Amino acid sequence: DTGVSQDPRHKITKRGQNVTFRCDPISEHNRLYWYRQTLGQGPEFLTYFQNEAQLEKSRLLSDRFSAERPKGSFSTLEIQRTEQGDSAMYLCASSSGQALRFVETQYFGPGTRLLVL
Amino acid sequence: KQEVTQIPAALSVPEGENLVLNCSFTDSAIYNLQWFRQDPGKGLTSLLLIQSSQREQTSGRLNASLDKSSGRSTLYIAASQPGDSATYLCAVRLDSGYALNFGKGTSLLVTP
């Protein structure tokens, strides 16, 4: 169990550019989540995958955001035409579908910190 | 929409003190509640998870309680240490989904 990993850890981009982040969940975890956290706030839910299916999306996930999990393993989060308001920490979490849902713990990665200039 | 509030926003205590962090939530139809720790610039570490049917959970010096009917949870830290300094986040999962709804956290500083 190597934990949830995210790449890159830091990204600086100019407004209008596209960025893509990657998340590798704990192996055999079939549930994967993306959250966004801005300074001084708690994380906000963006989207949820069960295997390769995207089952839940927040209203925060505008048309410029797209997430995929093509083979039910790693996931990518792409932001198109970045805006300064997209600057935040993007967190990925995973959990095991084998656990009973009410005891299911989400394990978080270290996050990708995005700065849009 | 589930609103999660944490009080206080910040807390500074001398080493060795026992302390209580508070979390309240508006929708009592929860499935579970988790407490996390976050160090500056880092991801989240899960501390305790309480099922909706449980009243409390303990791990070492940490004890978390849940009163679903009143929409409250507390995290009790015994004999605090400087290494406990971090932000503590409360998160609630509703019956109806998988998303965690987070509070803004309590920033704890334990001074030697």
CSV table of C-alpha atoms in Angstrom, one decimal:
chain,number,residue,atom,x,y,z
A,1,ASP,CA,0.0,0.0,0.0
A,2,THR,CA,1.9,3.0,-1.3
A,3,GLY,CA,-0.9,5.5,-0.7
A,4,VAL,CA,-2.5,7.9,-3.2
A,5,SER,CA,-0.1,9.7,-5.4
A,6,GLN,CA,-0.6,12.9,-7.5
A,7,ASP,CA,1.4,14.4,-10.2
A,8,PRO,CA,2.6,17.1,-10.5
A,9,ARG,CA,2.8,18.4,-7.0
A,10,HIS,CA,3.0,22.0,-8.2
A,11,LYS,CA,2.0,23.7,-11.4
A,12,ILE,CA,2.3,27.3,-12.4
A,13,THR,CA,0.6,28.4,-15.6
A,14,LYS,CA,-0.6,31.5,-17.4
A,15,ARG,CA,-4.2,32.4,-17.7
A,16,GLY,CA,-5.8,30.7,-20.7
A,17,GLN,CA,-3.6,27.7,-20.8
A,18,ASN,CA,-4.8,24.1,-20.3
A,19,VAL,CA,-3.5,22.0,-17.5
A,20,THR,CA,-3.9,18.3,-16.6
A,21,PHE,CA,-3.3,16.6,-13.3
A,22,ARG,CA,-2.9,12.9,-12.6
A,23,CYS,CA,-4.0,10.8,-9.6
A,24,ASP,CA,-3.0,7.2,-8.9
A,25,PRO,CA,-5.3,5.7,-6.2
A,26,ILE,CA,-4.4,3.0,-3.7
A,27,SER,CA,-4.2,-0.2,-5.7
A,28,GLU,CA,-7.5,-2.0,-5.8
A,29,HIS,CA,-9.5,1.0,-4.6
A,30,ASN,CA,-12.3,1.2,-7.1
A,31,ARG,CA,-13.6,4.6,-5.8
A,32,LEU,CA,-11.9,7.8,-6.6
A,33,TYR,CA,-12.7,11.4,-5.8
A,34,TRP,CA,-11.5,14.9,-6.7
A,35,TYR,CA,-11.7,17.9,-4.4
A,36,ARG,CA,-10.5,21.5,-4.6
A,37,GLN,CA,-9.2,23.4,-1.6
A,38,THR,CA,-8.5,27.2,-1.5
A,39,LEU,CA,-6.6,28.9,1.2
A,40,GLY,CA,-8.3,28.9,4.6
A,41,GLN,CA,-11.2,26.7,3.3
A,42,GLY,CA,-12.0,23.1,3.7
A,43,PRO,CA,-11.9,20.9,0.5
A,44,GLU,CA,-14.9,21.1,-1.8
A,45,PHE,CA,-16.1,18.1,-3.7
A,46,LEU,CA,-15.7,18.1,-7.5
A,47,THR,CA,-16.4,14.6,-8.8
A,48,TYR,CA,-16.6,10.9,-7.9
A,49,PHE,CA,-15.8,7.8,-10.0
A,50,GLN,CA,-16.7,4.2,-9.3
A,51,ASN,CA,-14.4,2.2,-11.5
A,52,GLU,CA,-14.4,4.0,-14.8
A,53,ALA,CA,-17.9,5.5,-14.4
A,54,GLN,CA,-18.2,9.1,-13.3
A,55,LEU,CA,-21.2,8.9,-11.0
A,56,GLU,CA,-21.3,12.2,-9.2
A,57,LYS,CA,-20.4,15.7,-10.3
A,58,SER,CA,-20.5,19.0,-8.3
A,59,ARG,CA,-22.0,22.2,-9.7
A,60,LEU,CA,-18.4,23.5,-9.1
A,61,LEU,CA,-17.2,21.4,-12.1
A,62,SER,CA,-17.8,23.9,-14.9
A,63,ASP,CA,-17.6,23.1,-18.6
A,64,ARG,CA,-13.9,23.9,-18.5
A,65,PHE,CA,-13.2,21.0,-16.1
A,66,SER,CA,-13.2,17.4,-17.3
A,67,ALA,CA,-12.2,14.3,-15.4
A,68,GLU,CA,-11.6,10.8,-16.7
A,69,ARG,CA,-10.8,7.4,-15.3
A,70,PRO,CA,-10.5,5.4,-18.5
A,71,LYS,CA,-9.4,2.0,-17.2
A,72,GLY,CA,-10.7,2.3,-13.7
A,73,SER,CA,-7.3,2.9,-12.3
A,74,PHE,CA,-5.6,6.3,-12.5
A,75,SER,CA,-7.6,9.4,-13.1
A,76,THR,CA,-6.9,12.7,-14.8
A,77,LEU,CA,-8.4,16.1,-14.2
A,78,GLU,CA,-8.1,18.7,-17.0
A,79,ILE,CA,-8.8,22.4,-16.7
A,80,GLN,CA,-9.2,24.2,-20.0
A,81,ARG,CA,-8.6,28.0,-20.5
A,82,THR,CA,-7.5,28.4,-16.9
A,83,GLU,CA,-8.6,31.5,-14.9
A,84,GLN,CA,-7.0,33.1,-11.9
A,85,GLY,CA,-9.9,31.8,-9.8
A,86,ASP,CA,-8.8,28.2,-10.6
A,87,SER,CA,-5.7,28.7,-8.4
A,88,ALA,CA,-6.1,26.2,-5.6
A,89,MET,CA,-4.9,22.8,-4.2
A,90,TYR,CA,-6.5,19.9,-6.1
A,91,LEU,CA,-6.8,16.9,-4.0
A,92,CYS,CA,-7.5,13.3,-5.0
A,93,ALA,CA,-8.8,10.6,-2.7
A,94,SER,CA,-9.6,6.9,-3.0
A,95,SER,CA,-11.6,4.4,-1.1
A,96,SER,CA,-12.3,0.7,-1.2
A,97,GLY,CA,-15.6,-0.5,-2.6
A,98,GLN,CA,-15.1,-3.7,-0.6
A,99,ALA,CA,-15.7,-1.8,2.7
A,100,LEU,CA,-19.2,-1.3,4.0
A,101,ARG,CA,-20.1,2.2,2.8
A,102,PHE,CA,-20.7,3.6,6.2
A,103,VAL,CA,-17.2,2.7,7.4
A,104,GLU,CA,-15.5,3.6,4.2
A,105,THR,CA,-12.6,5.8,4.8
A,106,GLN,CA,-11.3,8.2,2.0
A,107,TYR,CA,-7.6,8.3,1.8
A,108,PHE,CA,-6.1,11.5,0.4
A,109,GLY,CA,-3.1,12.2,-1.8
A,110,PRO,CA,-0.7,15.1,-1.2
A,111,GLY,CA,-2.4,17.3,-3.7
A,112,THR,CA,-1.4,19.4,-6.7
A,113,ARG,CA,-1.0,23.1,-6.0
A,114,LEU,CA,-2.0,25.2,-9.1
A,115,LEU,CA,-1.2,28.8,-9.5
A,116,VAL,CA,-2.6,30.7,-12.4
A,117,LEU,CA,-0.9,33.9,-13.3
B,1,LYS,CA,-27.0,21.7,1.1
B,2,GLN,CA,-25.1,20.3,4.1
B,3,GLU,CA,-23.3,23.1,6.0
B,4,VAL,CA,-20.5,22.1,8.3
B,5,THR,CA,-19.2,24.6,10.8
B,6,GLN,CA,-16.1,24.3,13.0
B,7,ILE,CA,-15.4,26.2,16.1
B,8,PRO,CA,-13.0,27.7,17.1
B,9,ALA,CA,-11.3,28.7,13.9
B,10,ALA,CA,-8.0,28.8,15.7
B,11,LEU,CA,-6.7,27.6,19.0
B,12,SER,CA,-3.4,28.0,20.8
B,13,VAL,CA,-2.7,25.9,23.9
B,14,PRO,CA,0.4,25.0,26.0
B,15,GLU,CA,1.7,21.5,25.8
B,16,GLY,CA,0.0,19.0,28.0
B,17,GLU,CA,-3.4,20.6,28.0
B,18,ASN,CA,-6.5,18.6,27.0
B,19,LEU,CA,-8.6,20.3,24.3
B,20,VAL,CA,-11.9,20.0,22.5
B,21,LEU,CA,-12.6,20.9,18.9
B,22,ASN,CA,-16.2,21.3,17.8
B,23,CYS,CA,-18.1,20.5,14.6
B,24,SER,CA,-21.7,21.1,13.7
B,25,PHE,CA,-23.7,20.2,10.7
B,26,THR,CA,-27.1,21.2,9.4
B,27,ASP,CA,-28.5,18.0,7.8
B,28,SER,CA,-28.7,15.1,10.3
B,29,ALA,CA,-29.2,12.5,7.5
B,30,ILE,CA,-25.6,11.6,7.6
B,31,TYR,CA,-24.0,8.2,6.8
B,32,ASN,CA,-20.7,8.9,8.6
B,33,LEU,CA,-18.5,11.6,9.9
B,34,GLN,CA,-14.7,11.8,9.6
B,35,TRP,CA,-12.1,13.9,11.3
B,36,PHE,CA,-8.9,14.7,9.4
B,37,ARG,CA,-5.6,16.3,10.1
B,38,GLN,CA,-3.9,18.6,7.6
B,39,ASP,CA,-0.3,19.9,7.9
B,40,PRO,CA,0.5,23.1,6.1
B,41,GLY,CA,0.7,22.6,2.3
B,42,LYS,CA,0.0,18.8,2.6
B,43,GLY,CA,-2.8,16.4,2.0
B,44,LEU,CA,-5.3,15.1,4.6
B,45,THR,CA,-4.7,12.3,7.0
B,46,SER,CA,-7.7,10.5,8.3
B,47,LEU,CA,-7.9,10.3,12.1
B,48,LEU,CA,-11.2,8.8,13.0
B,49,LEU,CA,-14.4,7.8,11.3
B,50,ILE,CA,-17.7,7.5,13.2
B,51,GLN,CA,-20.6,5.6,11.7
B,52,SER,CA,-24.0,7.3,11.9
B,53,SER,CA,-25.1,4.6,14.4
B,54,GLN,CA,-22.1,5.1,16.7
B,55,ARG,CA,-21.7,7.6,19.5
B,56,GLU,CA,-17.9,7.7,19.7
B,57,GLN,CA,-14.6,6.4,18.4
B,58,THR,CA,-11.2,6.4,20.1
B,59,SER,CA,-7.7,6.2,18.7
B,60,GLY,CA,-4.8,6.8,21.1
B,61,ARG,CA,-5.1,10.2,22.6
B,62,LEU,CA,-8.0,11.1,20.3
B,63,ASN,CA,-11.7,10.6,21.0
B,64,ALA,CA,-14.4,11.7,18.7
B,65,SER,CA,-18.1,11.8,19.6
B,66,LEU,CA,-21.2,12.1,17.5
B,67,ASP,CA,-24.7,13.4,18.4
B,68,LYS,CA,-26.5,13.0,15.1
B,69,SER,CA,-29.8,14.3,16.4
B,70,SER,CA,-28.3,17.6,17.5
B,71,GLY,CA,-25.9,17.8,14.5
B,72,ARG,CA,-22.8,17.9,16.5
B,73,SER,CA,-19.4,16.2,16.8
B,74,THR,CA,-16.5,16.9,19.1
B,75,LEU,CA,-12.8,15.8,18.8
B,76,TYR,CA,-11.1,15.5,22.1
B,77,ILE,CA,-7.3,15.6,22.2
B,78,ALA,CA,-5.7,14.5,25.5
B,79,ALA,CA,-2.3,15.6,26.7
B,80,SER,CA,-1.6,17.8,23.7
B,81,GLN,CA,1.9,17.8,22.2
B,82,PRO,CA,3.7,20.2,19.8
B,83,GLY,CA,3.5,17.6,17.1
B,84,ASP,CA,-0.3,17.9,17.3
B,85,SER,CA,-0.1,21.4,15.7
B,86,ALA,CA,-2.0,21.2,12.5
B,87,THR,CA,-5.4,22.1,11.0
B,88,TYR,CA,-8.2,19.7,12.0
B,89,LEU,CA,-11.0,19.2,9.5
B,90,CYS,CA,-14.4,17.7,10.1
B,91,ALA,CA,-16.2,16.1,7.1
B,92,VAL,CA,-19.7,14.7,6.8
B,93,ARG,CA,-21.0,12.2,4.2
B,94,LEU,CA,-24.7,12.3,3.6
B,95,ASP,CA,-27.0,9.4,3.2
B,96,SER,CA,-27.6,10.4,-0.4
B,97,GLY,CA,-24.1,10.5,-1.9
B,98,TYR,CA,-20.4,9.8,-1.6
B,99,ALA,CA,-19.0,13.3,-1.4
B,100,LEU,CA,-17.5,14.5,1.9
B,101,ASN,CA,-18.8,17.9,3.0
B,102,PHE,CA,-16.0,19.7,4.9
B,103,GLY,CA,-15.9,22.4,7.5
B,104,LYS,CA,-13.2,25.2,7.2
B,105,GLY,CA,-11.1,23.6,9.9
B,106,THR,CA,-9.7,24.5,13.3
B,107,SER,CA,-6.0,25.6,13.2
B,108,LEU,CA,-4.3,24.2,16.3
B,109,LEU,CA,-1.0,25.4,17.8
B,110,VAL,CA,0.5,23.6,20.7
B,111,THR,CA,3.3,25.5,22.3
B,112,PRO,CA,6.2,23.8,24.2
